[in-house]
Amino acid sequence: MTTPVPLLSVNNLSLGVVRSGHRPTMIVDDVSFAVAKGERFGIVGESGSGKSLTLRAIAGLLPVGVDVLSGSVSYEGRDLLSTPLAARRRLMGPEIAMVFQEPMTALNPVIRVGDQIAEGPRRHLGLSRAAAMALAIEMMAKTGIPDPAKRARAFPHELSGGLRQRIMIAMALSCRPKLLLCDEPTTALDVTVQHQVLRLLEQLCDDFDAALIFVTHDLAVVNQTCDNLAVMYAGHIVESGPVKDVFRDPRHPYTRGLLDSAPDFDQPDRELVPIPGFPPNLADRPPGCAFAPRCSHAQSGCLVASPPLVPLAPGRSAACFESDSIFRRVPA
Amino acid sequence: MLHRLSFIPGRLLRAVPVVLGVTIVVFLMVHLLPGDPAIAILGDKGTPQRIAALREQLGLNQPLWLQYFSFLGRLLHGDLGNSLVNQRPVSEVLFQAMPVTLTLLLFALVMALVISIPLAGIAATRPNGARDLGVRLFTLLGQGMPQFWVGIMLILLVSVNLRLFPVGGFGLTDSDHFYYLFLPALTLAISMSPTIIRSLRASTIASLGSDYVATARSKGSGGSGLFIHHVLRNAAIPTISVIGVNLGYLVGGSIVIERVFAIPGLGSLMLTAIFARDFTTIQAVALFIALFVIAVGILTDVVYTLLDPRVNFSNKERA
């Protein structure tokens, strides 16, 4: 990382379900990454890889039953996990904000959208009802919502998915956070709307000088939006590095598989190669590399021990024993 | 907002046939009873001459449909007939007892909400936790104990032993009324709250796990602000219909409770009328209770509409 103290660093974070009398089920295992001020960081993985839960752990919004087992999350050098609840709530909005995946359900159905946007500024910025509403309308205008003063009086069910996600973005940015957490914000939207919302997010993050953590399963989105990325598989980070380098020269067979299985407009004739098999059951994780059962390059050693995430080049690392032998032909 | 309430006139119009049906049932009640109403009224004082005279006086010799229409006609003029026992106009007696019972019901409803909302909230924050189990035990007990028994136990404990509240009656002044109605309202609230708590607990658990509550938390909301502003308003919506249905049952329950606490309301009026075979009074009270239940149904829909902006009874295409 370029800055000495990153805006956010996640260190050896492990999340899991603890039940009395059972060994805890690890959902996120020993995940570390850092995000610098103004950086755009992507976390890529398929459903159940633990990417969304990692994001929720940063926001302090883990669902009931999932607990932090070990590790730390530090924001501007301050450990969030040991921060008292009240102090942490004061951070949510003016420092860290979040945009959720489902704009259909993420807005409160019985409250007018303007009031929902104004809620944060009223609490954190101490604005009056009128001033907060004026800010809400201004934020709605910034997100490109036509006729914001009228739309502010609408209820969520009266708006389209794209508009609702714009409302979510307006809400998240209303207190000018330094870090915006996005949990698949475009997944539930039409492709054309997806593109608009992405552009909007990028532009607003630039305007507000906010860092972005973008969780998605869509490689193309990361490619367009992010500077650096981490690829997660079955609760582990299997590869991380600058987006351009990882896309040009993946060093983990899972990343390679993801790239090969996604369509690419630059090479429309290329055949799509799916990854065989399914992700492992987290409650019954096989010993060794979690990807080994699906990996065409797996050796006997891969089934015994889990490969650690090792640095390969400045800013790049991968967790694969066979990385060198598999990708030897490709120049780094 | 207001245009969504435009369903009310239509709903009132559709209530008319229901009300007519109720009047038919209430009217036939007297005639469905075995034997002749005149004989039943006169009891052992009934000589054939007196029975014949009473039949003539009550119009019982006319065809049934004619009797019904004259009953309906008098009803439309607000004439519910005279009490067969003391010859006073039934409407007068009814309007004396009505505010007593309505106050009792409203008081009981408010108390049930005061009991239910915090308990449901406490139970829902940690499902299956110790406090949740405690609340569930309370709902089991509340549902298992018969109303009249709860009432008698409260009288024994609170009134006789602790001397905190009167054992019965209604009092003379307005503040007295609430003092006298406290225990009976509490009794009704105890029997009503288990259903409310169960419904509210389930919907609060769902609401707490919802995406919009996560969104609210991501804005730094928490504690009671989060509960009242984001959770309760959503969780209350399904509970409204439960309360509506229960208010109907509550009227029946109040008959017993008014007896236990000697409250001069509709329940006492009804019971006395039943024992005295005062058919006109029974008819009037039954009619009023039926109208009350219909009104509560409409009111439930109004509250529903006010709480949930997605509900629109006015526009059939979106229903």
XYZ file of C-alpha atoms in Angstrom:
651
model
C 0.000 0.000 0.000
C 1.163 3.494 -0.706
C 0.083 5.248 2.521
C 1.695 4.206 5.815
C -1.557 3.965 7.826
C -4.320 2.646 5.619
C -7.866 3.969 6.008
C -9.097 0.495 6.804
C -7.224 -2.673 7.502
C -8.705 -6.071 8.127
C -6.264 -8.323 9.925
C -6.597 -12.097 10.158
C -10.354 -11.817 10.437
C -12.220 -15.062 11.038
C -16.004 -15.293 11.199
C -18.039 -18.310 12.076
C -21.122 -19.831 13.589
C -20.584 -20.957 17.158
C -22.911 -23.575 18.593
C -22.419 -25.007 22.019
C -21.082 -28.540 21.856
C -19.889 -28.161 18.260
C -16.713 -26.955 16.699
C -17.354 -23.487 15.246
C -18.180 -23.504 11.548
C -15.713 -21.166 9.879
C -17.319 -18.990 7.223
C -14.495 -16.497 6.796
C -11.030 -17.780 7.645
C -8.024 -15.594 8.345
C -8.805 -12.800 5.901
C -6.508 -9.761 5.730
C -6.511 -6.778 3.416
C -6.042 -3.026 3.587
C -7.746 -0.150 1.829
C -6.056 3.229 1.423
C -7.820 6.574 1.488
C -9.725 7.094 -1.746
C -8.864 3.597 -3.000
C -11.387 1.406 -4.737
C -11.089 -2.156 -3.566
C -13.014 -5.082 -5.023
C -13.812 -8.361 -3.309
C -14.796 -11.034 -5.818
C -16.203 -14.460 -5.176
C -19.203 -16.665 -5.771
C -22.197 -17.021 -3.451
C -21.170 -18.290 -0.041
C -17.513 -17.339 -0.379
C -17.815 -15.087 2.678
C -17.353 -11.801 0.835
C -20.601 -10.211 1.999
C -20.095 -11.313 5.595
C -16.612 -9.796 5.583
C -18.207 -6.521 4.526
C -20.884 -6.813 7.183
C -18.263 -7.470 9.834
C -16.593 -4.177 8.898
C -19.946 -2.395 9.226
C -20.774 -4.220 12.470
C -23.893 -5.687 10.887
C -23.241 -9.410 11.186
C -26.480 -11.380 11.259
C -27.484 -12.958 14.562
C -25.587 -16.226 14.985
C -22.461 -15.233 13.073
C -19.645 -14.029 15.295
C -16.131 -12.697 14.921
C -13.909 -15.546 16.086
C -10.578 -13.775 15.836
C -8.783 -10.946 14.099
C -9.291 -7.222 14.025
C -10.752 -4.503 11.842
C -9.023 -1.193 12.256
C -10.312 2.069 10.848
C -7.844 4.963 10.856
C -5.772 3.012 13.337
C -8.670 2.392 15.719
C -9.918 -1.138 16.331
C -13.579 -1.226 15.396
C -14.347 -4.581 16.977
C -13.391 -3.372 20.472
C -15.071 0.036 20.048
C -18.172 0.367 22.252
C -21.465 0.042 20.426
C -22.548 3.669 20.920
C -19.255 5.022 19.595
C -19.411 2.649 16.690
C -22.906 3.814 15.785
C -21.566 7.364 15.632
C -19.103 6.200 12.967
C -21.819 4.642 10.823
C -22.829 7.357 8.409
C -20.246 10.120 8.730
C -17.242 7.763 8.500
C -18.418 4.448 7.092
C -21.577 3.923 5.053
C -23.060 0.972 3.248
C -25.080 0.293 0.116
C -26.928 -3.007 0.059
C -27.617 -5.518 -2.657
C -31.402 -5.498 -2.765
C -32.878 -2.056 -3.269
C -36.304 -3.728 -3.167
C -35.993 -4.697 0.480
C -33.254 -2.453 1.847
C -35.508 0.588 2.180
C -38.060 0.818 4.953
C -41.414 0.298 3.192
C -43.435 2.547 5.496
C -41.216 5.654 5.547
C -40.965 8.247 2.773
C -37.610 7.994 1.005
C -36.742 11.629 1.721
C -37.148 11.036 5.441
C -35.015 7.904 5.182
C -32.190 9.875 3.585
C -32.607 12.718 6.093
C -32.406 10.367 9.080
C -28.606 10.064 9.050
C -27.829 13.787 8.601
C -30.302 14.673 11.358
C -28.609 12.272 13.747
C -24.970 12.791 12.833
C -24.778 16.328 11.511
C -27.312 17.757 13.961
C -29.393 19.266 11.173
C -32.939 20.487 11.690
C -35.761 18.591 10.037
C -35.981 21.161 7.238
C -32.226 21.391 6.675
C -31.880 17.601 6.620
C -34.704 17.358 4.100
C -33.053 20.023 1.942
C -29.823 18.008 2.071
C -31.744 14.823 1.213
C -33.247 16.499 -1.847
C -29.827 17.859 -2.833
C -28.328 14.356 -2.521
C -31.160 12.917 -4.592
C -30.433 15.508 -7.274
C -26.738 14.540 -7.153
C -27.615 10.912 -7.801
C -29.507 11.985 -10.906
C -33.022 11.447 -9.647
C -35.355 13.632 -11.710
C -37.714 15.916 -9.779
C -36.126 15.109 -6.402
C -38.371 17.362 -4.306
C -41.429 15.435 -5.438
C -39.748 12.013 -5.303
C -38.596 12.667 -1.733
C -42.229 12.326 -0.699
C -42.595 8.936 -2.388
C -42.634 5.622 -0.593
C -40.115 2.987 -1.743
C -42.733 0.821 -3.468
C -43.610 3.731 -5.713
C -40.100 3.832 -7.223
C -38.272 1.570 -9.681
C -35.292 -0.569 -8.669
C -32.797 1.813 -10.260
C -34.306 4.808 -8.474
C -34.335 2.953 -5.175
C -30.660 2.107 -5.534
C -29.976 5.771 -6.253
C -31.867 6.569 -3.060
C -29.651 4.075 -1.218
C -26.548 5.737 -2.632
C -27.852 9.204 -1.739
C -28.563 7.908 1.760
C -25.120 6.336 2.154
C -23.272 9.433 0.972
C -25.453 11.993 2.765
C -23.041 12.327 5.705
C -19.953 12.361 3.441
C -18.391 9.101 4.642
C -14.733 8.356 4.009
C -15.435 4.711 3.295
C -18.340 3.343 1.305
C -19.105 -0.363 1.569
C -21.034 -1.719 -1.418
C -22.569 -5.171 -1.221
C -23.343 -6.145 -4.820
C -25.163 -2.854 -5.378
C -25.857 -3.554 -9.054
C -26.730 -7.246 -8.967
C -30.488 -6.748 -8.662
C -30.644 -4.158 -11.445
C -31.132 -4.314 -15.205
C -27.888 -4.258 -17.157
C -28.417 -0.748 -18.540
C -29.284 0.576 -15.098
C -26.311 -1.329 -13.632
C -23.980 0.651 -15.814
C -25.526 3.997 -14.839
C -25.410 3.172 -11.137
C -21.760 2.095 -11.377
C -20.762 5.301 -13.151
C -22.668 7.248 -10.533
C -20.942 5.460 -7.668
C -17.527 6.086 -9.158
C -18.239 9.727 -9.853
C -19.701 10.409 -6.413
C -16.863 8.606 -4.651
C -14.490 10.857 -6.572
C -16.505 13.964 -5.682
C -16.669 13.068 -2.019
C -13.164 11.601 -1.935
C -14.506 8.391 -0.423
C -12.802 5.016 -0.523
C -14.872 2.166 -1.855
C -15.040 -1.509 -0.999
C -17.008 -3.225 -3.679
C -18.204 -6.760 -3.136
C -19.420 -8.549 -6.237
C -19.422 -11.794 -8.160
C -19.133 -9.868 -11.400
C -15.555 -9.644 -12.640
C -16.418 -7.113 -15.316
C -17.710 -4.704 -12.670
C -14.486 -4.976 -10.690
C -12.459 -4.478 -13.834
C -14.311 -1.251 -14.595
C -14.476 0.133 -11.097
C -11.676 -0.993 -8.829
C -7.953 -0.378 -8.354
C -7.158 -3.492 -6.340
C -9.014 -6.672 -5.671
C -9.114 -9.778 -3.545
C -10.582 -13.028 -4.821
C -12.337 -15.054 -2.155
C -13.123 -18.733 -2.234
C -14.749 -20.705 0.588
C -13.895 -18.103 3.195
C -10.266 -17.567 2.155
C -8.607 -14.910 0.071
C -6.982 -16.951 -2.672
C -5.487 -14.120 -4.660
C -5.078 -10.390 -4.338
C -3.379 -7.577 -6.211
C -3.929 -4.666 -8.581
C -6.917 -5.354 -10.827
C -4.999 -4.905 -14.092
C -2.225 -7.305 -13.103
C -4.560 -9.969 -11.780
C -6.713 -9.835 -14.892
C -3.750 -10.002 -17.236
C -1.845 -12.591 -15.279
C -3.915 -14.559 -12.727
C -1.789 -16.621 -10.361
C -4.436 -18.813 -8.761
C -6.327 -21.485 -10.729
C -9.648 -20.267 -9.255
C -9.076 -16.720 -10.502
C -8.140 -18.180 -13.851
C -11.306 -20.258 -13.809
C -13.426 -17.208 -13.011
C -11.861 -15.276 -15.887
C -12.281 -18.168 -18.308
C -15.924 -18.695 -17.349
C -16.959 -15.054 -17.813
C -17.753 -13.574 -21.221
C -15.327 -10.961 -22.496
C -16.328 -8.392 -25.090
C -12.750 -8.020 -26.265
C -12.623 -11.680 -27.224
C -16.196 -12.520 -28.250
C -15.184 -15.763 -29.949
C -13.430 -17.251 -26.951
C -15.111 -20.331 -25.580
C -16.410 -20.031 -22.014
C -14.958 -22.659 -19.711
C -17.033 -23.375 -16.604
C -15.383 -24.439 -13.353
C -16.471 -28.030 -12.660
C -18.037 -29.026 -9.355
C -19.358 -26.957 -6.479
C -17.832 -24.994 -3.586
C -17.230 -27.113 -0.476
C -19.698 -27.392 2.376
C -18.266 -25.038 4.982
C -19.499 -27.175 7.866
C -17.530 -30.105 6.491
C -14.489 -28.480 4.949
C -11.990 -30.893 3.378
C -8.422 -30.729 4.672
C -6.015 -29.044 2.330
C -6.790 -26.470 -0.335
C -10.538 -25.799 -0.487
C -10.359 -25.485 -4.258
C -8.359 -28.674 -4.819
C -11.386 -30.946 -5.536
C -12.336 -28.673 -8.461
C -8.812 -27.879 -9.620
C -7.367 -29.574 -12.695
C -3.838 -28.820 -11.481
C -4.233 -30.265 -7.986
C -1.377 -32.471 -6.773
C -1.474 -34.878 -3.865
C 0.001 -32.219 -1.577
C -2.966 -29.889 -2.254
C -5.345 -32.327 -0.580
C -3.329 -32.470 2.627
C -2.358 -28.934 3.593
C -4.024 -25.599 3.019
C -1.763 -23.261 1.034
C -1.017 -19.933 2.732
C -1.406 -16.606 0.967
C 2.148 -15.763 -0.072
C 3.461 -12.570 -1.685
C 4.521 -13.030 -5.291
C 5.399 -9.499 -6.309
C 4.897 -6.067 -4.719
C 1.190 -5.824 -3.886
C 0.421 -9.256 -5.259
C -0.147 -12.536 -3.501
C -1.793 -15.890 -4.136
C -2.567 -18.981 -2.105
C -1.552 -21.866 -4.329
C 1.253 -24.419 -3.961
C 1.392 -24.955 -7.685
C 1.180 -21.306 -8.723
C 4.685 -21.228 -10.129
C 4.439 -24.448 -12.058
C 0.965 -23.712 -13.458
C 1.589 -20.145 -14.527
C 5.318 -20.456 -15.314
C 4.832 -19.853 -18.997
C 3.079 -16.543 -18.456
C 5.534 -13.706 -17.823
C 4.834 -11.932 -14.566
C -52.814 9.576 1.599
C -56.443 10.697 1.653
C -57.320 9.137 -1.672
C -56.354 5.764 -0.256
C -59.087 6.181 2.352
C -61.686 6.653 -0.359
C -62.640 3.000 0.121
C -64.565 3.897 3.279
C -67.893 4.968 1.681
C -67.910 1.828 -0.460
C -67.124 -0.308 2.561
C -69.959 1.299 4.519
C -72.304 0.653 1.604
C -71.292 -2.992 1.499
C -71.916 -3.232 5.244
C -75.620 -2.478 4.662
C -76.607 -5.998 3.526
C -74.579 -7.421 6.417
C -76.454 -5.209 8.848
C -79.767 -6.252 7.271
C -78.749 -9.874 7.705
C -77.964 -9.181 11.333
C -81.377 -7.610 11.884
C -83.030 -10.697 10.390
C -81.080 -13.011 12.697
C -81.757 -10.810 15.705
C -85.432 -10.596 14.819
C -85.767 -14.333 14.298
C -83.986 -15.022 17.599
C -87.198 -14.409 19.441
C -89.165 -16.633 17.112
C -86.620 -19.430 16.961
C -86.913 -19.968 20.676
C -89.045 -23.010 21.469
C -92.546 -22.109 22.437
C -94.431 -18.895 22.137
C -92.710 -15.643 23.137
C -95.915 -14.562 24.827
C -95.947 -17.715 26.943
C -92.268 -17.300 27.687
C -92.759 -13.692 28.718
C -95.764 -14.305 30.924
C -94.330 -17.461 32.452
C -96.530 -18.931 35.149
C -98.766 -15.860 35.129
C -100.003 -16.802 31.668
C -103.683 -17.483 31.477
C -105.023 -18.172 27.955
C -106.705 -14.756 27.938
C -103.574 -12.878 28.904
C -101.498 -14.834 26.367
C -103.957 -14.018 23.601
C -103.943 -10.351 24.606
C -100.145 -10.197 24.650
C -99.933 -11.939 21.269
C -102.232 -9.309 19.866
C -100.202 -6.533 21.523
C -96.858 -7.847 20.230
C -98.273 -8.365 16.747
C -97.454 -12.055 16.875
C -100.592 -12.948 14.946
C -99.337 -11.181 11.833
C -97.314 -13.041 9.181
C -93.598 -13.242 10.028
C -92.411 -11.041 7.155
C -94.856 -8.313 8.124
C -93.619 -8.507 11.704
C -90.045 -8.211 10.434
C -90.775 -5.129 8.366
C -92.550 -3.371 11.176
C -89.551 -4.281 13.416
C -87.212 -2.841 10.786
C -89.358 0.240 10.343
C -89.321 0.959 14.051
C -85.588 0.299 14.115
C -84.974 2.930 11.431
C -86.752 5.437 13.626
C -84.461 4.528 16.496
C -87.299 2.744 18.246
C -85.969 -0.472 19.742
C -89.199 -1.141 21.575
C -89.830 -1.093 25.277
C -88.293 -3.351 27.830
C -90.681 -6.187 28.610
C -89.671 -6.007 32.250
C -89.962 -2.365 33.212
C -91.521 -0.819 30.066
C -88.689 1.700 29.678
C -87.571 2.396 26.083
C -84.743 -0.048 25.331
C -82.789 2.606 23.434
C -82.577 4.665 26.609
C -81.212 1.738 28.615
C -78.840 0.843 25.799
C -77.359 4.302 25.488
C -76.817 4.385 29.215
C -74.838 1.134 29.214
C -72.978 1.639 25.930
C -70.411 4.247 27.017
C -69.539 2.130 30.053
C -68.680 -0.907 27.955
C -66.922 1.097 25.243
C -64.759 2.805 27.872
C -63.947 -0.578 29.362
C -63.015 -2.017 25.959
C -60.861 0.961 25.001
C -59.150 0.923 28.377
C -58.534 -2.815 28.045
C -57.153 -2.362 24.523
C -54.735 0.377 25.605
C -53.627 -1.733 28.543
C -53.163 -4.787 26.332
C -50.914 -2.721 24.043
C -48.959 -1.337 26.985
C -48.366 -4.913 28.143
C -47.784 -6.459 24.720
C -45.461 -4.058 22.906
C -42.590 -4.106 25.436
C -42.955 -7.839 26.104
C -42.964 -8.688 22.391
C -39.964 -6.427 21.871
C -38.053 -8.026 24.735
C -38.895 -11.514 23.499
C -37.908 -10.761 19.916
C -34.487 -9.258 20.592
C -33.158 -12.656 21.616
C -35.426 -15.453 20.407
C -35.235 -18.538 22.638
C -33.293 -16.592 25.238
C -34.277 -16.597 28.905
C -36.476 -13.509 28.610
C -38.174 -14.867 25.518
C -39.015 -18.047 27.413
C -40.398 -15.943 30.264
C -42.631 -14.004 27.878
C -43.790 -17.214 26.229
C -44.658 -18.639 29.630
C -46.729 -15.530 30.299
C -48.599 -15.929 27.004
C -49.312 -19.579 27.835
C -50.608 -18.689 31.287
C -52.589 -15.737 29.971
C -54.254 -17.903 27.398
C -54.803 -20.810 29.739
C -56.441 -18.948 32.596
C -60.183 -18.353 32.228
C -61.107 -14.658 32.264
C -63.588 -14.864 35.123
C -61.004 -16.676 37.264
C -58.340 -14.032 36.550
C -60.894 -11.388 37.487
C -61.806 -13.084 40.756
C -58.145 -13.646 41.618
C -57.360 -9.980 40.951
C -60.270 -8.942 43.153
C -59.017 -11.208 45.926
C -55.388 -10.129 45.642
C -55.513 -6.480 44.701
C -58.850 -5.361 46.087
C -59.535 -7.517 49.139
C -56.008 -8.124 50.413
C -54.096 -5.063 49.231
C -57.132 -2.750 49.131
C -55.707 -0.901 46.122
C -58.758 -0.973 43.892
C -62.495 -1.309 44.447
C -63.996 -4.788 44.161
C -66.594 -3.628 41.688
C -68.897 -0.931 40.450
C -68.334 1.978 38.119
C -67.900 5.059 40.316
C -69.526 8.438 39.909
C -67.016 10.869 38.397
C -64.895 10.505 35.241
C -61.660 9.869 37.140
C -63.547 7.430 39.343
C -64.597 5.504 36.266
C -60.993 4.785 35.295
C -60.161 3.848 38.865
C -63.082 1.429 39.022
C -62.419 0.046 35.542
C -58.712 -0.597 36.121
C -58.995 -4.186 37.314
C -61.655 -5.314 34.838
C -59.662 -3.721 32.007
C -56.531 -5.447 33.265
C -58.394 -8.762 33.314
C -59.478 -8.320 29.707
C -55.988 -7.122 28.743
C -54.395 -10.218 30.277
C -56.600 -12.458 28.197
C -56.118 -10.376 25.054
C -52.370 -9.775 25.194
C -51.094 -13.345 24.567
C -52.424 -13.328 21.012
C -51.069 -9.839 20.400
C -47.690 -10.735 21.888
C -47.378 -13.850 19.741
C -48.204 -12.043 16.550
C -46.051 -9.039 17.395
C -43.125 -11.181 18.552
C -43.083 -13.122 15.280
C -43.324 -10.017 13.119
C -40.729 -8.181 15.218
C -38.277 -11.047 14.771
C -38.868 -10.892 11.027
C -38.487 -7.135 11.009
C -35.274 -7.210 13.055
C -33.737 -9.575 10.521
C -34.869 -7.548 7.531
C -32.705 -5.643 5.104
C -34.238 -2.291 5.960
C -33.268 -2.686 9.616
C -29.711 -3.464 8.496
C -29.874 -0.288 6.415
C -31.102 1.678 9.422
C -28.252 0.264 11.496
C -25.803 1.227 8.764
C -27.005 4.800 9.303
C -26.050 4.541 12.965
C -29.551 3.890 14.246
C -29.924 1.641 17.262
C -31.677 1.020 20.547
C -35.189 2.287 21.158
C -35.032 4.744 18.246
C -34.458 1.883 15.850
C -37.195 -0.173 17.513
C -39.873 2.508 17.418
C -38.974 4.153 14.130
C -38.072 1.196 11.960
C -39.093 -2.060 13.619
C -42.381 -1.412 15.381
C -44.165 0.372 12.545
C -43.516 -2.543 10.232
C -44.088 -5.237 12.818
C -47.393 -3.699 13.910
C -49.004 -4.117 10.505
C -49.876 -7.842 10.713
C -50.785 -7.411 14.383
C -53.479 -4.860 13.543
C -55.721 -7.531 12.055
C -55.138 -9.778 15.075
C -56.254 -6.941 17.341
C -59.297 -6.296 15.159
C -60.435 -9.898 15.414
C -59.747 -9.933 19.147
C -61.784 -6.827 19.826
C -64.778 -8.786 18.594
C -64.095 -11.572 21.079
C -63.469 -8.999 23.760
C -67.078 -7.859 23.616
C -68.135 -11.379 24.487
C -65.534 -11.504 27.227
C -66.765 -8.243 28.674
C -70.163 -9.811 29.377
C -68.572 -12.154 31.892
C -66.174 -9.579 33.278
C -68.860 -6.949 33.782
C -70.737 -9.516 35.798
C -67.684 -10.344 37.917
C -66.962 -6.679 38.646
C -70.593 -5.530 38.811
C -70.153 -2.944 36.045
C -73.400 -1.526 34.649
C -72.428 -2.013 31.002
C -73.866 -3.857 28.029
C -72.761 -7.222 29.397
C -74.641 -6.807 32.626
C -77.617 -5.472 30.698
C -77.527 -8.493 28.400
C -77.253 -11.009 31.233
C -80.053 -9.437 33.248
C -82.196 -9.346 30.119
C -81.510 -13.001 29.391
C -82.493 -14.065 32.908
C -85.632 -11.920 32.744
C -86.499 -13.099 29.220
C -86.549 -9.462 28.178
C -86.454 -10.183 24.457
C -86.524 -6.613 23.205
C -83.458 -5.758 25.283
C -81.640 -8.909 24.172
C -82.418 -8.004 20.559
C -81.110 -4.489 21.010
C -77.846 -5.494 22.701
C -77.191 -8.274 20.175
C -77.813 -5.820 17.355
C -75.463 -3.285 18.870
C -72.688 -5.844 19.392
C -73.027 -6.985 15.778
C -72.803 -3.394 14.564
C -69.770 -2.858 16.780
C -67.976 -5.855 15.271
C -68.726 -4.606 11.747
C -67.438 -1.149 12.682
C -64.249 -2.621 14.164
C -63.692 -4.471 10.885
C -63.877 -1.253 8.898
C -61.757 0.572 11.453
C -59.114 -2.154 11.189
C -58.836 -1.544 7.458
C -58.531 2.197 8.046
C -55.699 1.741 10.558
C -54.065 -0.733 8.190
C -54.151 1.835 5.412
C -52.751 4.555 7.630
C -49.866 2.362 8.832
C -48.863 0.742 5.574
C -48.553 2.967 2.504
C -48.524 -0.117 0.269
C -52.035 -1.122 1.263
C -54.604 0.261 -1.100
C -58.160 -0.988 -0.688
C -59.398 1.748 -2.996
C -57.718 0.464 -6.132
C -58.741 -3.070 -7.019
C -56.097 -3.521 -9.713
C -53.290 -3.333 -7.180
C -54.872 -5.518 -4.542
